[in-house]
Amino acid sequence: MGEIAEKLAELLPGLKFGVAHGQMHEAHLQQVMEEFASGQTQLLLCTAIIESGLDISRANTIIIDRADLFGLADLYQLRGRVGRSNVQAYCHLILPSEEQGLTADAHKRIQAVQQFTELGAGFKVAMHDLEIRGAGELLGKNQSGQIAAIGFDLYADLLEEAVLRLKGEPVKKAPEPEIRLKVPAHFPENYIPDPRQRLVLYERLTRIESVEEADDCRYEFIDRFGPLPQPVEYMLEVMKLRHSLIAMRAAGLDYAGEDLILSFGEDPEVEPSRVIAFVAENGGRAKLTPDNRLRLKIGPKLSPEEILKKARDLLSALR
């Protein structure tokens, strides 16, 4: 790093810069970082020590030398050290010359970093990292896994199931609920024109596991694409309902005719006393049917807002 610091001093004589690396004394390192954070120095020459811990909103540009030597996760973390405020950020990757070339894996890593630039792309980056390196057979001898053959989601599900079976614990798979509420819920083409981008976001929405995650997605979409059109607002609400249905292990939720129909499925996680109390409180409007469904009369031709509110109220009453 000494040689690079000397070159910077020659090329940029009027620029104040600091040097940071893991071999420095803690007090000295802290002083260097404080000077950079306060603006006393305009540039920080450092090792990958800043991969975690640097959170300086005024830092808006990072240049990574020999980016081909870093792992994909490392590149993703380093790129995330800038652009942490409302200022446009830039990440420049310095690669070897064409004569030296890149290895096949290094080329894939660089492509992945270039492709996944949106907020919350960490899952996709991790999946690509596993595809490049191979996840290995964690419970076997072969450590050169081919995760791309079955996909990461299926791999993780199979792994979880295998662990439960080895522990002698029951394997309970939450059913994927079917939701048919006659509500327009989608990404309009004029909101997100790129079909591949829409598919990525649809997939991300299916991984929502809490109301907070749905709200985070909402703020992210507004920040990236602008104010939400109504179908996207409805879709986020449907995803919240889906999360509740999965938690209840319910089979589905429908709006047909005048009725909101909750299908419990074979093994629901709902207190029977709550269902009985709900039916009693709603008089003739609610009833249980022999096929293990709860039907609630809410009226015909309701607006999407009314349908979603009635659905939220129903699921909330049973939780």
PDB file of C-alpha atoms in Angstrom, residues 201-315:
ATOM      1  CA  LEU A 201     -39.867  -8.554  -7.905  1.00  0.00           C
ATOM      2  CA  TYR A 202     -42.766 -11.014  -8.043  1.00  0.00           C
ATOM      3  CA  GLU A 203     -40.409 -13.706  -6.764  1.00  0.00           C
ATOM      4  CA  ARG A 204     -39.198 -11.427  -4.021  1.00  0.00           C
ATOM      5  CA  LEU A 205     -42.743 -10.723  -2.883  1.00  0.00           C
ATOM      6  CA  THR A 206     -43.392 -14.454  -2.465  1.00  0.00           C
ATOM      7  CA  ARG A 207     -40.564 -14.537   0.100  1.00  0.00           C
ATOM      8  CA  ILE A 208     -42.209 -11.953   2.370  1.00  0.00           C
ATOM      9  CA  GLU A 209     -42.447 -13.421   5.867  1.00  0.00           C
ATOM     10  CA  SER A 210     -43.832 -10.496   7.862  1.00  0.00           C
ATOM     11  CA  VAL A 211     -45.918  -7.355   7.607  1.00  0.00           C
ATOM     12  CA  GLU A 212     -42.732  -5.361   8.213  1.00  0.00           C
ATOM     13  CA  GLU A 213     -41.088  -6.926   5.147  1.00  0.00           C
ATOM     14  CA  ALA A 214     -44.088  -5.993   3.023  1.00  0.00           C
ATOM     15  CA  ASP A 215     -43.850  -2.405   4.264  1.00  0.00           C
ATOM     16  CA  ASP A 216     -40.114  -2.386   3.509  1.00  0.00           C
ATOM     17  CA  CYS A 217     -40.891  -3.488  -0.054  1.00  0.00           C
ATOM     18  CA  ARG A 218     -43.434  -0.702  -0.347  1.00  0.00           C
ATOM     19  CA  TYR A 219     -40.890   1.969   0.642  1.00  0.00           C
ATOM     20  CA  GLU A 220     -38.298   0.450  -1.678  1.00  0.00           C
ATOM     21  CA  PHE A 221     -40.656   0.424  -4.678  1.00  0.00           C
ATOM     22  CA  ILE A 222     -41.580   4.061  -4.082  1.00  0.00           C
ATOM     23  CA  ASP A 223     -37.913   5.002  -3.822  1.00  0.00           C
ATOM     24  CA  ARG A 224     -36.919   3.107  -6.977  1.00  0.00           C
ATOM     25  CA  PHE A 225     -39.927   3.433  -9.273  1.00  0.00           C
ATOM     26  CA  GLY A 226     -42.028   6.285  -7.909  1.00  0.00           C
ATOM     27  CA  PRO A 227     -45.499   6.478  -6.315  1.00  0.00           C
ATOM     28  CA  LEU A 228     -47.276   3.114  -6.255  1.00  0.00           C
ATOM     29  CA  PRO A 229     -50.144   2.558  -8.687  1.00  0.00           C
ATOM     30  CA  GLN A 230     -53.249   1.021  -7.144  1.00  0.00           C
ATOM     31  CA  PRO A 231     -52.599  -2.565  -8.368  1.00  0.00           C
ATOM     32  CA  VAL A 232     -49.227  -2.591  -6.577  1.00  0.00           C
ATOM     33  CA  GLU A 233     -50.816  -1.286  -3.375  1.00  0.00           C
ATOM     34  CA  TYR A 234     -53.378  -4.079  -3.607  1.00  0.00           C
ATOM     35  CA  MET A 235     -50.657  -6.663  -4.305  1.00  0.00           C
ATOM     36  CA  LEU A 236     -48.731  -5.724  -1.167  1.00  0.00           C
ATOM     37  CA  GLU A 237     -51.920  -6.079   0.859  1.00  0.00           C
ATOM     38  CA  VAL A 238     -52.532  -9.505  -0.702  1.00  0.00           C
ATOM     39  CA  MET A 239     -48.985 -10.536   0.267  1.00  0.00           C
ATOM     40  CA  LYS A 240     -49.737  -9.599   3.884  1.00  0.00           C
ATOM     41  CA  LEU A 241     -52.870 -11.750   3.745  1.00  0.00           C
ATOM     42  CA  ARG A 242     -50.817 -14.578   2.261  1.00  0.00           C
ATOM     43  CA  HIS A 243     -48.383 -14.372   5.176  1.00  0.00           C
ATOM     44  CA  SER A 244     -51.272 -14.693   7.639  1.00  0.00           C
ATOM     45  CA  LEU A 245     -52.762 -17.630   5.726  1.00  0.00           C
ATOM     46  CA  ILE A 246     -49.429 -19.472   5.726  1.00  0.00           C
ATOM     47  CA  ALA A 247     -49.080 -18.907   9.471  1.00  0.00           C
ATOM     48  CA  MET A 248     -52.536 -20.421   9.915  1.00  0.00           C
ATOM     49  CA  ARG A 249     -51.707 -23.262   7.495  1.00  0.00           C
ATOM     50  CA  ALA A 250     -54.887 -22.345   5.631  1.00  0.00           C
ATOM     51  CA  ALA A 251     -55.505 -23.644   2.127  1.00  0.00           C
ATOM     52  CA  GLY A 252     -57.019 -20.544   0.588  1.00  0.00           C
ATOM     53  CA  LEU A 253     -59.141 -17.407   0.684  1.00  0.00           C
ATOM     54  CA  ASP A 254     -61.818 -16.611  -1.912  1.00  0.00           C
ATOM     55  CA  TYR A 255     -64.413 -13.983  -2.635  1.00  0.00           C
ATOM     56  CA  ALA A 256     -67.337 -15.530  -4.499  1.00  0.00           C
ATOM     57  CA  GLY A 257     -70.780 -14.046  -4.923  1.00  0.00           C
ATOM     58  CA  GLU A 258     -71.521 -12.416  -1.592  1.00  0.00           C
ATOM     59  CA  ASP A 259     -69.194 -14.572   0.493  1.00  0.00           C
ATOM     60  CA  LEU A 260     -65.639 -14.417   1.753  1.00  0.00           C
ATOM     61  CA  ILE A 261     -64.557 -18.065   1.996  1.00  0.00           C
ATOM     62  CA  LEU A 262     -61.676 -19.235   4.179  1.00  0.00           C
ATOM     63  CA  SER A 263     -60.549 -22.803   3.434  1.00  0.00           C
ATOM     64  CA  PHE A 264     -58.839 -24.312   6.471  1.00  0.00           C
ATOM     65  CA  GLY A 265     -57.276 -27.328   4.772  1.00  0.00           C
ATOM     66  CA  GLU A 266     -56.268 -30.579   6.476  1.00  0.00           C
ATOM     67  CA  ASP A 267     -54.151 -29.388   9.406  1.00  0.00           C
ATOM     68  CA  PRO A 268     -54.868 -25.714  10.219  1.00  0.00           C
ATOM     69  CA  GLU A 269     -53.219 -23.951  13.124  1.00  0.00           C
ATOM     70  CA  VAL A 270     -56.317 -22.097  14.309  1.00  0.00           C
ATOM     71  CA  GLU A 271     -57.920 -22.341  17.732  1.00  0.00           C
ATOM     72  CA  PRO A 272     -61.357 -24.004  17.242  1.00  0.00           C
ATOM     73  CA  SER A 273     -62.725 -21.823  20.049  1.00  0.00           C
ATOM     74  CA  ARG A 274     -61.905 -18.690  18.024  1.00  0.00           C
ATOM     75  CA  VAL A 275     -63.734 -20.038  14.994  1.00  0.00           C
ATOM     76  CA  ILE A 276     -66.781 -20.965  17.053  1.00  0.00           C
ATOM     77  CA  ALA A 277     -66.778 -17.546  18.765  1.00  0.00           C
ATOM     78  CA  PHE A 278     -66.485 -15.795  15.397  1.00  0.00           C
ATOM     79  CA  VAL A 279     -69.470 -17.692  13.974  1.00  0.00           C
ATOM     80  CA  ALA A 280     -71.513 -16.925  17.093  1.00  0.00           C
ATOM     81  CA  GLU A 281     -70.637 -13.216  17.035  1.00  0.00           C
ATOM     82  CA  ASN A 282     -71.604 -12.832  13.381  1.00  0.00           C
ATOM     83  CA  GLY A 283     -74.998 -14.520  13.654  1.00  0.00           C
ATOM     84  CA  GLY A 284     -76.354 -15.718  10.342  1.00  0.00           C
ATOM     85  CA  ARG A 285     -73.604 -14.035   8.329  1.00  0.00           C
ATOM     86  CA  ALA A 286     -70.952 -16.663   9.163  1.00  0.00           C
ATOM     87  CA  LYS A 287     -71.155 -20.448   9.006  1.00  0.00           C
ATOM     88  CA  LEU A 288     -68.907 -23.511   8.920  1.00  0.00           C
ATOM     89  CA  THR A 289     -69.442 -25.955   6.066  1.00  0.00           C
ATOM     90  CA  PRO A 290     -68.814 -29.747   6.027  1.00  0.00           C
ATOM     91  CA  ASP A 291     -65.820 -29.294   3.692  1.00  0.00           C
ATOM     92  CA  ASN A 292     -63.936 -27.418   6.443  1.00  0.00           C
ATOM     93  CA  ARG A 293     -64.587 -23.900   5.191  1.00  0.00           C
ATOM     94  CA  LEU A 294     -65.696 -20.738   6.927  1.00  0.00           C
ATOM     95  CA  ARG A 295     -68.084 -18.656   4.839  1.00  0.00           C
ATOM     96  CA  LEU A 296     -68.722 -15.025   5.765  1.00  0.00           C
ATOM     97  CA  LYS A 297     -71.382 -13.041   3.928  1.00  0.00           C
ATOM     98  CA  ILE A 298     -69.926  -9.585   3.180  1.00  0.00           C
ATOM     99  CA  GLY A 299     -72.063  -8.435   0.241  1.00  0.00           C
ATOM    100  CA  PRO A 300     -71.799  -8.477  -3.576  1.00  0.00           C
ATOM    101  CA  LYS A 301     -69.725  -6.329  -5.887  1.00  0.00           C
ATOM    102  CA  LEU A 302     -67.528  -4.780  -3.217  1.00  0.00           C
ATOM    103  CA  SER A 303     -64.607  -2.522  -4.097  1.00  0.00           C
ATOM    104  CA  PRO A 304     -61.044  -3.898  -3.811  1.00  0.00           C
ATOM    105  CA  GLU A 305     -60.492  -1.776  -0.690  1.00  0.00           C
ATOM    106  CA  GLU A 306     -63.608  -3.205   0.959  1.00  0.00           C
ATOM    107  CA  ILE A 307     -62.709  -6.792   0.054  1.00  0.00           C
ATOM    108  CA  LEU A 308     -59.180  -6.438   1.438  1.00  0.00           C
ATOM    109  CA  LYS A 309     -60.436  -4.836   4.652  1.00  0.00           C
ATOM    110  CA  LYS A 310     -63.001  -7.583   5.220  1.00  0.00           C
ATOM    111  CA  ALA A 311     -60.295 -10.199   4.598  1.00  0.00           C
ATOM    112  CA  ARG A 312     -57.908  -8.527   7.056  1.00  0.00           C
ATOM    113  CA  ASP A 313     -60.624  -8.322   9.697  1.00  0.00           C
ATOM    114  CA  LEU A 314     -61.522 -11.991   9.256  1.00  0.00           C
ATOM    115  CA  LEU A 315     -57.965 -13.282   9.583  1.00  0.00           C
TER     116      LEU A 315
END
